[in-house]
PDB file of N, CA and C in Angstrom:
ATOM      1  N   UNK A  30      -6.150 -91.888 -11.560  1.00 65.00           N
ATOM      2  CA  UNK A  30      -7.217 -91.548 -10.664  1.00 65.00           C
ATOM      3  C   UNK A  30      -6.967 -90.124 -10.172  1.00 65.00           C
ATOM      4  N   UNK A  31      -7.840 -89.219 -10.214  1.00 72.00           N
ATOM      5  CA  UNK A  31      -7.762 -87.720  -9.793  1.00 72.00           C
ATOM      6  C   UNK A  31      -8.114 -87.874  -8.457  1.00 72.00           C
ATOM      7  N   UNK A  32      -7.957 -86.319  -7.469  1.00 74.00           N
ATOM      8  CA  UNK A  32      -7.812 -86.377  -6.202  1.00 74.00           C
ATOM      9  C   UNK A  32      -9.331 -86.608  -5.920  1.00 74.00           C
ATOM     10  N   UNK A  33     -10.738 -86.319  -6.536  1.00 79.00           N
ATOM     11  CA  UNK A  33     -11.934 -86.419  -6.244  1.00 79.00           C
ATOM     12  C   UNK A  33     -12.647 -87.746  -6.631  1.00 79.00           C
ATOM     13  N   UNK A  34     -11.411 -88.318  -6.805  1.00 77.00           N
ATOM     14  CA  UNK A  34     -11.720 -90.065  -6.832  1.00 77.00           C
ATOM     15  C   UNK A  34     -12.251 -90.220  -8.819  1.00 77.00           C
ATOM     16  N   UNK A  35     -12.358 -89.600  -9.585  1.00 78.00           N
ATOM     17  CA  UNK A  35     -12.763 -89.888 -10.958  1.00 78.00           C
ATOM     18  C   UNK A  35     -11.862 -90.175 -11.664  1.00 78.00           C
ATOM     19  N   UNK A  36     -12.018 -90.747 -12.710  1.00 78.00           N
ATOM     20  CA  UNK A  36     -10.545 -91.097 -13.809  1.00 78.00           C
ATOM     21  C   UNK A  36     -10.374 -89.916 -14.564  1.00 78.00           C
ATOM     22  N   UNK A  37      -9.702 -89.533 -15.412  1.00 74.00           N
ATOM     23  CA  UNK A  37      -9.075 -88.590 -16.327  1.00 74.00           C
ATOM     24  C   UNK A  37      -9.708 -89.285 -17.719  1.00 74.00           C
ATOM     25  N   UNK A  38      -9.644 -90.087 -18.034  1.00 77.00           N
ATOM     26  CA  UNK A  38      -9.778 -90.400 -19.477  1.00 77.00           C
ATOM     27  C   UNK A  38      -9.357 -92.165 -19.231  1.00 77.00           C
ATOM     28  N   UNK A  39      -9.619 -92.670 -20.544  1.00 79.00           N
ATOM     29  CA  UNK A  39      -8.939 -93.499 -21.359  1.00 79.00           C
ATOM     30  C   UNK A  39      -8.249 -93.269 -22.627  1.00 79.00           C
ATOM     31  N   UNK A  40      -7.351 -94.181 -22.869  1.00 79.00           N
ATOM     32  CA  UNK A  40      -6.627 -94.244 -23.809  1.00 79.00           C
ATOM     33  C   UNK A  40      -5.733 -96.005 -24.050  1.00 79.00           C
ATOM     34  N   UNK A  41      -5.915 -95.933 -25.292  1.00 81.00           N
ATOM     35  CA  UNK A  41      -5.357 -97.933 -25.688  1.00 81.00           C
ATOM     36  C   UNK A  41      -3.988 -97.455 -26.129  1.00 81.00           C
ATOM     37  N   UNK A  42      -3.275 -98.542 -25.606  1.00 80.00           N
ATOM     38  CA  UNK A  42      -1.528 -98.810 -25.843  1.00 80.00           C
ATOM     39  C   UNK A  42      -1.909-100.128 -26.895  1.00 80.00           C
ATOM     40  N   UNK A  43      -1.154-100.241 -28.032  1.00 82.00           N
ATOM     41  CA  UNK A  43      -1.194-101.355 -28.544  1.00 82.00           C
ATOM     42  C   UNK A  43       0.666-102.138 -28.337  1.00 82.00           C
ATOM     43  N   UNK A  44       0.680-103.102 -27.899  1.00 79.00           N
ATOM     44  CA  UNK A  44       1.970-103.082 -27.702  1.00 79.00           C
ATOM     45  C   UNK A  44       2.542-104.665 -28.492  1.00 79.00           C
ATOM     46  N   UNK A  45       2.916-104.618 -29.551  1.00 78.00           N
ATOM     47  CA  UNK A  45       2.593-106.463 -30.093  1.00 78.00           C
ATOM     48  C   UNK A  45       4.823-106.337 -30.547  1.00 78.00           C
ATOM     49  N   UNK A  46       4.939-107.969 -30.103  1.00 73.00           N
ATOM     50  CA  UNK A  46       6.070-108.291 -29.844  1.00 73.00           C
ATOM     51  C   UNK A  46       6.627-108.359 -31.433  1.00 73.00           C
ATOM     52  N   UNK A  47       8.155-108.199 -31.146  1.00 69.00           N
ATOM     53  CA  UNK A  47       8.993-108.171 -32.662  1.00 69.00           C
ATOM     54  C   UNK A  47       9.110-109.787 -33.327  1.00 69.00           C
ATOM     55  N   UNK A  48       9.009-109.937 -34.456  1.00 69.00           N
ATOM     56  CA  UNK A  48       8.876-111.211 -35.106  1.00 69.00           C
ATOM     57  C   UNK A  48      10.209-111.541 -34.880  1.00 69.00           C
ATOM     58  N   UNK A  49      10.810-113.078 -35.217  1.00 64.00           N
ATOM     59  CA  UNK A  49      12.065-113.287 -35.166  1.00 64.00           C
ATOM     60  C   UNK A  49      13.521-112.424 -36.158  1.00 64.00           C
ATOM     61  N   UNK A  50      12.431-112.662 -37.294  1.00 65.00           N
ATOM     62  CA  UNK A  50      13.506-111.946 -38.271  1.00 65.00           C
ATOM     63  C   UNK A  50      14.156-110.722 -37.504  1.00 65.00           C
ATOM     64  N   UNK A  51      13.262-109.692 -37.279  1.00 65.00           N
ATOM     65  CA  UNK A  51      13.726-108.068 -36.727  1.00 65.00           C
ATOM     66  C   UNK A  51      14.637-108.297 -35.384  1.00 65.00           C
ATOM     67  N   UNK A  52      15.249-109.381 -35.157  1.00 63.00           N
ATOM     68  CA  UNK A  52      15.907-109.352 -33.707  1.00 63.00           C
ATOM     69  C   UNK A  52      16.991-108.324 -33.640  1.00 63.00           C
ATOM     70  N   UNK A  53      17.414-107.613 -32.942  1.00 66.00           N
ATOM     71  CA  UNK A  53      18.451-106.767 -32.750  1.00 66.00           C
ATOM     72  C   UNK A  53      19.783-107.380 -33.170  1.00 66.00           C
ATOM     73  N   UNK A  54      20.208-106.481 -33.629  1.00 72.00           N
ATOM     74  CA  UNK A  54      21.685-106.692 -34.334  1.00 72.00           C
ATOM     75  C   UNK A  54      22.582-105.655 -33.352  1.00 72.00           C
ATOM     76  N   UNK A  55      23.552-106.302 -33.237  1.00 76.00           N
ATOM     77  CA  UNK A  55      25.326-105.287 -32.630  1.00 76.00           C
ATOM     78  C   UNK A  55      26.318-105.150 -33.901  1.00 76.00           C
ATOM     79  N   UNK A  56      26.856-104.173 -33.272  1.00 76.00           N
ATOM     80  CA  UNK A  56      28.169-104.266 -33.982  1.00 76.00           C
ATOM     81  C   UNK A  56      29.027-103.471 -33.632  1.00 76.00           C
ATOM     82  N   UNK A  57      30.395-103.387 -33.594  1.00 75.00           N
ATOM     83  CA  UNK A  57      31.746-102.984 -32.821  1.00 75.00           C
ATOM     84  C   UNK A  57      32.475-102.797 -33.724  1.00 75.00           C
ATOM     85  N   UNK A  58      33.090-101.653 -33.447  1.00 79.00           N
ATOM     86  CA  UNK A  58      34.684-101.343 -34.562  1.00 79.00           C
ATOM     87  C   UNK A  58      35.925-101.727 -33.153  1.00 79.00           C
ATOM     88  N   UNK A  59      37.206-102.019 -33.586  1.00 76.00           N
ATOM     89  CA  UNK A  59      38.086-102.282 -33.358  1.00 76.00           C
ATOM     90  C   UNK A  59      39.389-101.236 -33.624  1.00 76.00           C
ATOM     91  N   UNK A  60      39.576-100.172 -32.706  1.00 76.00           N
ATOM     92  CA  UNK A  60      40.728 -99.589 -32.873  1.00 76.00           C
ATOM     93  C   UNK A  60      41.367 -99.771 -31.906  1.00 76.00           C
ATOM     94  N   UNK A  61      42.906-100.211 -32.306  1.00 74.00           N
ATOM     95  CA  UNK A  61      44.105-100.393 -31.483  1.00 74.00           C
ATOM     96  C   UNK A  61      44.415 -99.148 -31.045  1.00 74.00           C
ATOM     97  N   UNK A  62      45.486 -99.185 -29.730  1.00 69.00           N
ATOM     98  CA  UNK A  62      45.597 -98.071 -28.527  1.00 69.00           C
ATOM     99  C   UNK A  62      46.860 -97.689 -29.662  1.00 69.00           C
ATOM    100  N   UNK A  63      47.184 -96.672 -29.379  1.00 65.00           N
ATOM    101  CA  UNK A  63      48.319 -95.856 -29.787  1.00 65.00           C
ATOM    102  C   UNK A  63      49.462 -96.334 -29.580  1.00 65.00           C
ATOM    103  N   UNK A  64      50.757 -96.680 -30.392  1.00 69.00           N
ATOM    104  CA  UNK A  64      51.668 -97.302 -29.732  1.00 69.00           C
ATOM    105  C   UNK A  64      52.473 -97.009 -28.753  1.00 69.00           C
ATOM    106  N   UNK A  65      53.027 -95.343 -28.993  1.00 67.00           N
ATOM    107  CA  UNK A  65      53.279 -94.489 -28.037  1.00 67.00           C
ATOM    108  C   UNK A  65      52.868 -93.961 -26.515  1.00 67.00           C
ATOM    109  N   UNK A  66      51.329 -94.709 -26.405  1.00 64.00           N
ATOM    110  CA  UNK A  66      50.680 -94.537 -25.016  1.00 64.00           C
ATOM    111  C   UNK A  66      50.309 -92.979 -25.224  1.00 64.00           C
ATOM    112  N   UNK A  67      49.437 -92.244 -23.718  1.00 65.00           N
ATOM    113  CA  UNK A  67      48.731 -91.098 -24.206  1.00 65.00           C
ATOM    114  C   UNK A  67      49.985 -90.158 -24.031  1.00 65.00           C
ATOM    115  N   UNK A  68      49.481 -88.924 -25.187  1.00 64.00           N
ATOM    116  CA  UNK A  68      50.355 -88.043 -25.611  1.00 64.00           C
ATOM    117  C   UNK A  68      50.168 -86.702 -24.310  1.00 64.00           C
ATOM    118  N   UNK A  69      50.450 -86.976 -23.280  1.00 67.00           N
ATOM    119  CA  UNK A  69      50.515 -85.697 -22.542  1.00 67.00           C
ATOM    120  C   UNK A  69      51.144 -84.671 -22.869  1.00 67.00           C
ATOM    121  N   UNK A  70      50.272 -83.070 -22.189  1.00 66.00           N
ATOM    122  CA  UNK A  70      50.897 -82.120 -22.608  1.00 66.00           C
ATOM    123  C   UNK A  70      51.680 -81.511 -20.796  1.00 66.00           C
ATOM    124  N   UNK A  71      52.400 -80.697 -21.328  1.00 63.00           N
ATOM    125  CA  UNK A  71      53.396 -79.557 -19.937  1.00 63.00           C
ATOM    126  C   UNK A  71      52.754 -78.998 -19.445  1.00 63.00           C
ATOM    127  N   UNK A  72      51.360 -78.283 -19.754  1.00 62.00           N
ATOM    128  CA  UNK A  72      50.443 -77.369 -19.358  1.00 62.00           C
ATOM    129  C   UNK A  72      51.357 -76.278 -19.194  1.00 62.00           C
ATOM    130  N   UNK A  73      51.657 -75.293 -18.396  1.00 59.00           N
ATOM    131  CA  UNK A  73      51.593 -74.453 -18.388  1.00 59.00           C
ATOM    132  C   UNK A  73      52.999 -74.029 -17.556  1.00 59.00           C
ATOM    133  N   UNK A  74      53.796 -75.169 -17.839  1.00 61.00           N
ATOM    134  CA  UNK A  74      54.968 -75.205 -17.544  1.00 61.00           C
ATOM    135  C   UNK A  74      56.216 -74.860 -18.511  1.00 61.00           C
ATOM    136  N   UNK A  75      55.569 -74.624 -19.835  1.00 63.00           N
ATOM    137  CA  UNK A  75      56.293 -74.660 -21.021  1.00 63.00           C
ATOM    138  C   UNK A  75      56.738 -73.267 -21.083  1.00 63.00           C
ATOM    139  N   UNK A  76      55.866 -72.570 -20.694  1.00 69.00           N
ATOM    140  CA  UNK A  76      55.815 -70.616 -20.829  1.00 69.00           C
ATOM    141  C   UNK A  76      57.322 -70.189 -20.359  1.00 69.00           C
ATOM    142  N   UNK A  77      57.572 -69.597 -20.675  1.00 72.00           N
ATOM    143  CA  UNK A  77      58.442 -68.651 -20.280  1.00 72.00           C
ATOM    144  C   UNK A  77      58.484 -67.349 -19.864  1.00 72.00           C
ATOM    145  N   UNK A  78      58.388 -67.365 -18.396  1.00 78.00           N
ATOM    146  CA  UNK A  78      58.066 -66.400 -17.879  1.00 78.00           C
ATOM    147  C   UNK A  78      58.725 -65.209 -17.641  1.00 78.00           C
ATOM    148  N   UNK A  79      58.723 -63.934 -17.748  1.00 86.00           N
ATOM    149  CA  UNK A  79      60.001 -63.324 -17.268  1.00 86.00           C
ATOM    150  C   UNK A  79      60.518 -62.088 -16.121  1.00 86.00           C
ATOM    151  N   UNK A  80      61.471 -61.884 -16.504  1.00 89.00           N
ATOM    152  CA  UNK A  80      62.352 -61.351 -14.539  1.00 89.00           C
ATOM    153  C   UNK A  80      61.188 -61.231 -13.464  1.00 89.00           C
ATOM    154  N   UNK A  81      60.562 -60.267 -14.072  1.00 91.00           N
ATOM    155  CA  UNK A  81      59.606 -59.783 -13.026  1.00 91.00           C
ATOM    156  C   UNK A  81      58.070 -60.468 -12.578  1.00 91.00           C
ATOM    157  N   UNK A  82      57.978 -61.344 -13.655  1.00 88.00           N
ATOM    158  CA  UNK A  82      56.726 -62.257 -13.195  1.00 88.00           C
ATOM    159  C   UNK A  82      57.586 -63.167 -11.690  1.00 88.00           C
ATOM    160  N   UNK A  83      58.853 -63.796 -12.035  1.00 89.00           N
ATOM    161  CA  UNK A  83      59.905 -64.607 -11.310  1.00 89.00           C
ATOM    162  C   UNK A  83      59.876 -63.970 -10.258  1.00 89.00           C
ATOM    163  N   UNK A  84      60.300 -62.490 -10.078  1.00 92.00           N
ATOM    164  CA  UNK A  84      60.795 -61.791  -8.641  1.00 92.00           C
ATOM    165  C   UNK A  84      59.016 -61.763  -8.080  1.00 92.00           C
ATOM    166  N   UNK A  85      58.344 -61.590  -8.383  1.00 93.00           N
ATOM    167  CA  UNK A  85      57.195 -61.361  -7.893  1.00 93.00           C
ATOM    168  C   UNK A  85      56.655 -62.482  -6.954  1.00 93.00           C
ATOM    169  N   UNK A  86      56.665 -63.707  -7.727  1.00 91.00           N
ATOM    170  CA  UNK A  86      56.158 -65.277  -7.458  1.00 91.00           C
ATOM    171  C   UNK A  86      57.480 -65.439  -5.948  1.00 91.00           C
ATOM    172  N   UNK A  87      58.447 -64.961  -6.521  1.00 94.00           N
ATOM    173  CA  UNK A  87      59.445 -65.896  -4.914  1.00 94.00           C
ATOM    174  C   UNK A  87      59.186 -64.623  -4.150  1.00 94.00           C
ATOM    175  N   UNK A  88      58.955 -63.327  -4.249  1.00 96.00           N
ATOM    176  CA  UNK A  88      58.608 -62.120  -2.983  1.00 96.00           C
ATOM    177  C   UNK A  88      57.608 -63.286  -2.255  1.00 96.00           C
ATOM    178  N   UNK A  89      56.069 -63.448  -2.872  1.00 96.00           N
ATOM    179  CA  UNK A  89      55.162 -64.341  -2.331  1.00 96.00           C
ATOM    180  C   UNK A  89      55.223 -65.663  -1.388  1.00 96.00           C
ATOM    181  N   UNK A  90      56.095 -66.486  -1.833  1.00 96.00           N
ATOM    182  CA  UNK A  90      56.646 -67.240  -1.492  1.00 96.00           C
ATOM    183  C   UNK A  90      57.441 -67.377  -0.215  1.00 96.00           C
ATOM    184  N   UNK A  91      58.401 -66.068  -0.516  1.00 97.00           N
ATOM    185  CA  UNK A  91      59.236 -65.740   0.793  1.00 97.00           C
ATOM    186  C   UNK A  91      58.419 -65.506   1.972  1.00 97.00           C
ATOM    187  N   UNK A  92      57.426 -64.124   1.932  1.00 97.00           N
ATOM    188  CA  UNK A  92      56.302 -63.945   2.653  1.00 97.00           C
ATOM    189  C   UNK A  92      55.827 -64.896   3.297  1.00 97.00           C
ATOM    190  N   UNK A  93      54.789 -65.674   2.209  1.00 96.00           N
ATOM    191  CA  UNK A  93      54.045 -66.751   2.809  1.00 96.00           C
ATOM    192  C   UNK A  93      55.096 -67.670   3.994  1.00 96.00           C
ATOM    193  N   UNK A  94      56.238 -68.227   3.656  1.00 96.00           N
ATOM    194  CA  UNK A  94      56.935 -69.032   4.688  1.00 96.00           C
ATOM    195  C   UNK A  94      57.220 -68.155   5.874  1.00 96.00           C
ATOM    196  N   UNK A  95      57.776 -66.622   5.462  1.00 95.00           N
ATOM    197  CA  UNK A  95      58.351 -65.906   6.719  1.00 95.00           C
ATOM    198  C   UNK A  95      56.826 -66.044   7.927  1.00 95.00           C
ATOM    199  N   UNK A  96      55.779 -65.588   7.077  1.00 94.00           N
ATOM    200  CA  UNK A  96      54.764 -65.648   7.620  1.00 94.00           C
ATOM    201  C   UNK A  96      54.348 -67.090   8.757  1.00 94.00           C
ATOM    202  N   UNK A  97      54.363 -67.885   8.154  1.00 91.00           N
ATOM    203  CA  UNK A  97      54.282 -69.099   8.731  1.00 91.00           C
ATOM    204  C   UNK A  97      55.122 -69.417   9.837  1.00 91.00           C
ATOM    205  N   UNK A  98      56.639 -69.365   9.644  1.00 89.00           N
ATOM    206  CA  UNK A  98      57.346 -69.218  10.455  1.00 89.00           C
ATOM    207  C   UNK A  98      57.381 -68.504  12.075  1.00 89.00           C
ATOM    208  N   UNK A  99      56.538 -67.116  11.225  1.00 89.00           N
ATOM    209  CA  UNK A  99      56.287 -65.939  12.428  1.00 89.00           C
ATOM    210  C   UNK A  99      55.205 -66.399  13.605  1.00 89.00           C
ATOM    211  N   UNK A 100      53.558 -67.255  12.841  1.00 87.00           N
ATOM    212  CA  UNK A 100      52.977 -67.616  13.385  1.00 87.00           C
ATOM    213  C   UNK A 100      52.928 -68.737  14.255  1.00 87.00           C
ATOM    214  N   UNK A 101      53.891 -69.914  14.248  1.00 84.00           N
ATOM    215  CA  UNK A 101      54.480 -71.129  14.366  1.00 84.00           C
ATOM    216  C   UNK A 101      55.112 -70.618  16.028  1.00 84.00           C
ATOM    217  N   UNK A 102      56.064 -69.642  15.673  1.00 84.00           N
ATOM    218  CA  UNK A 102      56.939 -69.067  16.681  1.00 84.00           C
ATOM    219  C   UNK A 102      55.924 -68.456  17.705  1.00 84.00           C
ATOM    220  N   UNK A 103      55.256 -67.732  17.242  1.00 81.00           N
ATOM    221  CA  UNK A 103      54.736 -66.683  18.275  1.00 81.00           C
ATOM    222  C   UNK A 103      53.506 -67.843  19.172  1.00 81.00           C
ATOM    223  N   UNK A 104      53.160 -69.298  18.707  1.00 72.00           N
ATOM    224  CA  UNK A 104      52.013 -69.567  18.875  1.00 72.00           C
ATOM    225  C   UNK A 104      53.305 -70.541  20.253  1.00 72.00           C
ATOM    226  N   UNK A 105      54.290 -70.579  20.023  1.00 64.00           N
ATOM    227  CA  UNK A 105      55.008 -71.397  21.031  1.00 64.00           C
ATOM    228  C   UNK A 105      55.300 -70.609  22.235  1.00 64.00           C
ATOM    229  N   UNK A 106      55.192 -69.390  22.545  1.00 65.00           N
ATOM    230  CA  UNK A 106      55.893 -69.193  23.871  1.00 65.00           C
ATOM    231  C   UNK A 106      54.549 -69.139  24.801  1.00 65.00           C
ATOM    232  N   UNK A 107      55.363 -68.699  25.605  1.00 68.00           N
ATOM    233  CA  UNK A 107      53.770 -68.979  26.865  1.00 68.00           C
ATOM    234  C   UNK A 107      53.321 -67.491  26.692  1.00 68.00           C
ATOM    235  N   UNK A 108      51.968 -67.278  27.446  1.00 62.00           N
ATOM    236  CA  UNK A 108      51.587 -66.548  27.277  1.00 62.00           C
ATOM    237  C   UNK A 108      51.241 -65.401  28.344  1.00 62.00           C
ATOM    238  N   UNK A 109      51.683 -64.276  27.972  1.00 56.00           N
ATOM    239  CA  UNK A 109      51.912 -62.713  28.448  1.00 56.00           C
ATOM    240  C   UNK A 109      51.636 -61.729  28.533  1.00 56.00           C
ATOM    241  N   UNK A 110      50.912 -61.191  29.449  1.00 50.00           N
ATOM    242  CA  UNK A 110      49.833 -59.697  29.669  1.00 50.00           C
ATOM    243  C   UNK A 110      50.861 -59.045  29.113  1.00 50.00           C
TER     244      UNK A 110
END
């Protein structure tokens, strides 16, 4: 029905049911799990990284905690014009 109240058209659906023969069929394959269970990988732990990627990552590290530390501390004392 359109907004000015008229129909759009017609049109026929023919819709006729499946005979017995054509009934739907299934079917399933069967593969067993791996015996080993799943094969995980190291990601990105395997690399070998070197000196200076190492000194770089614990500078960061150090930072970040000193940092934390600093803010932790300073957020405890009372407070002072």
């Amino acid at each position: 029905m359109c907004s000015n109240g008229t129909t759009a058209g017609t049109q026929s659906v023919i819709v006729s049911a499946p005979s017995a023969s054509s009934a739907p069929t299934t079917s399933s394959t069967f593969t067993p799990a791996p015996s080993r269970g799943v094969k995980g990988g190291v990601g990105g732990a395997s690399r070998d990284y070197g000196p200076l990627t190492l000194g770089i990552g614990a500078t960061l590290v150090t930072g970040a905690v000193g940092a934390t530390v600093w803010f932790l501390r300073r957020r405890s004392k009372p407070y002072r014009l």
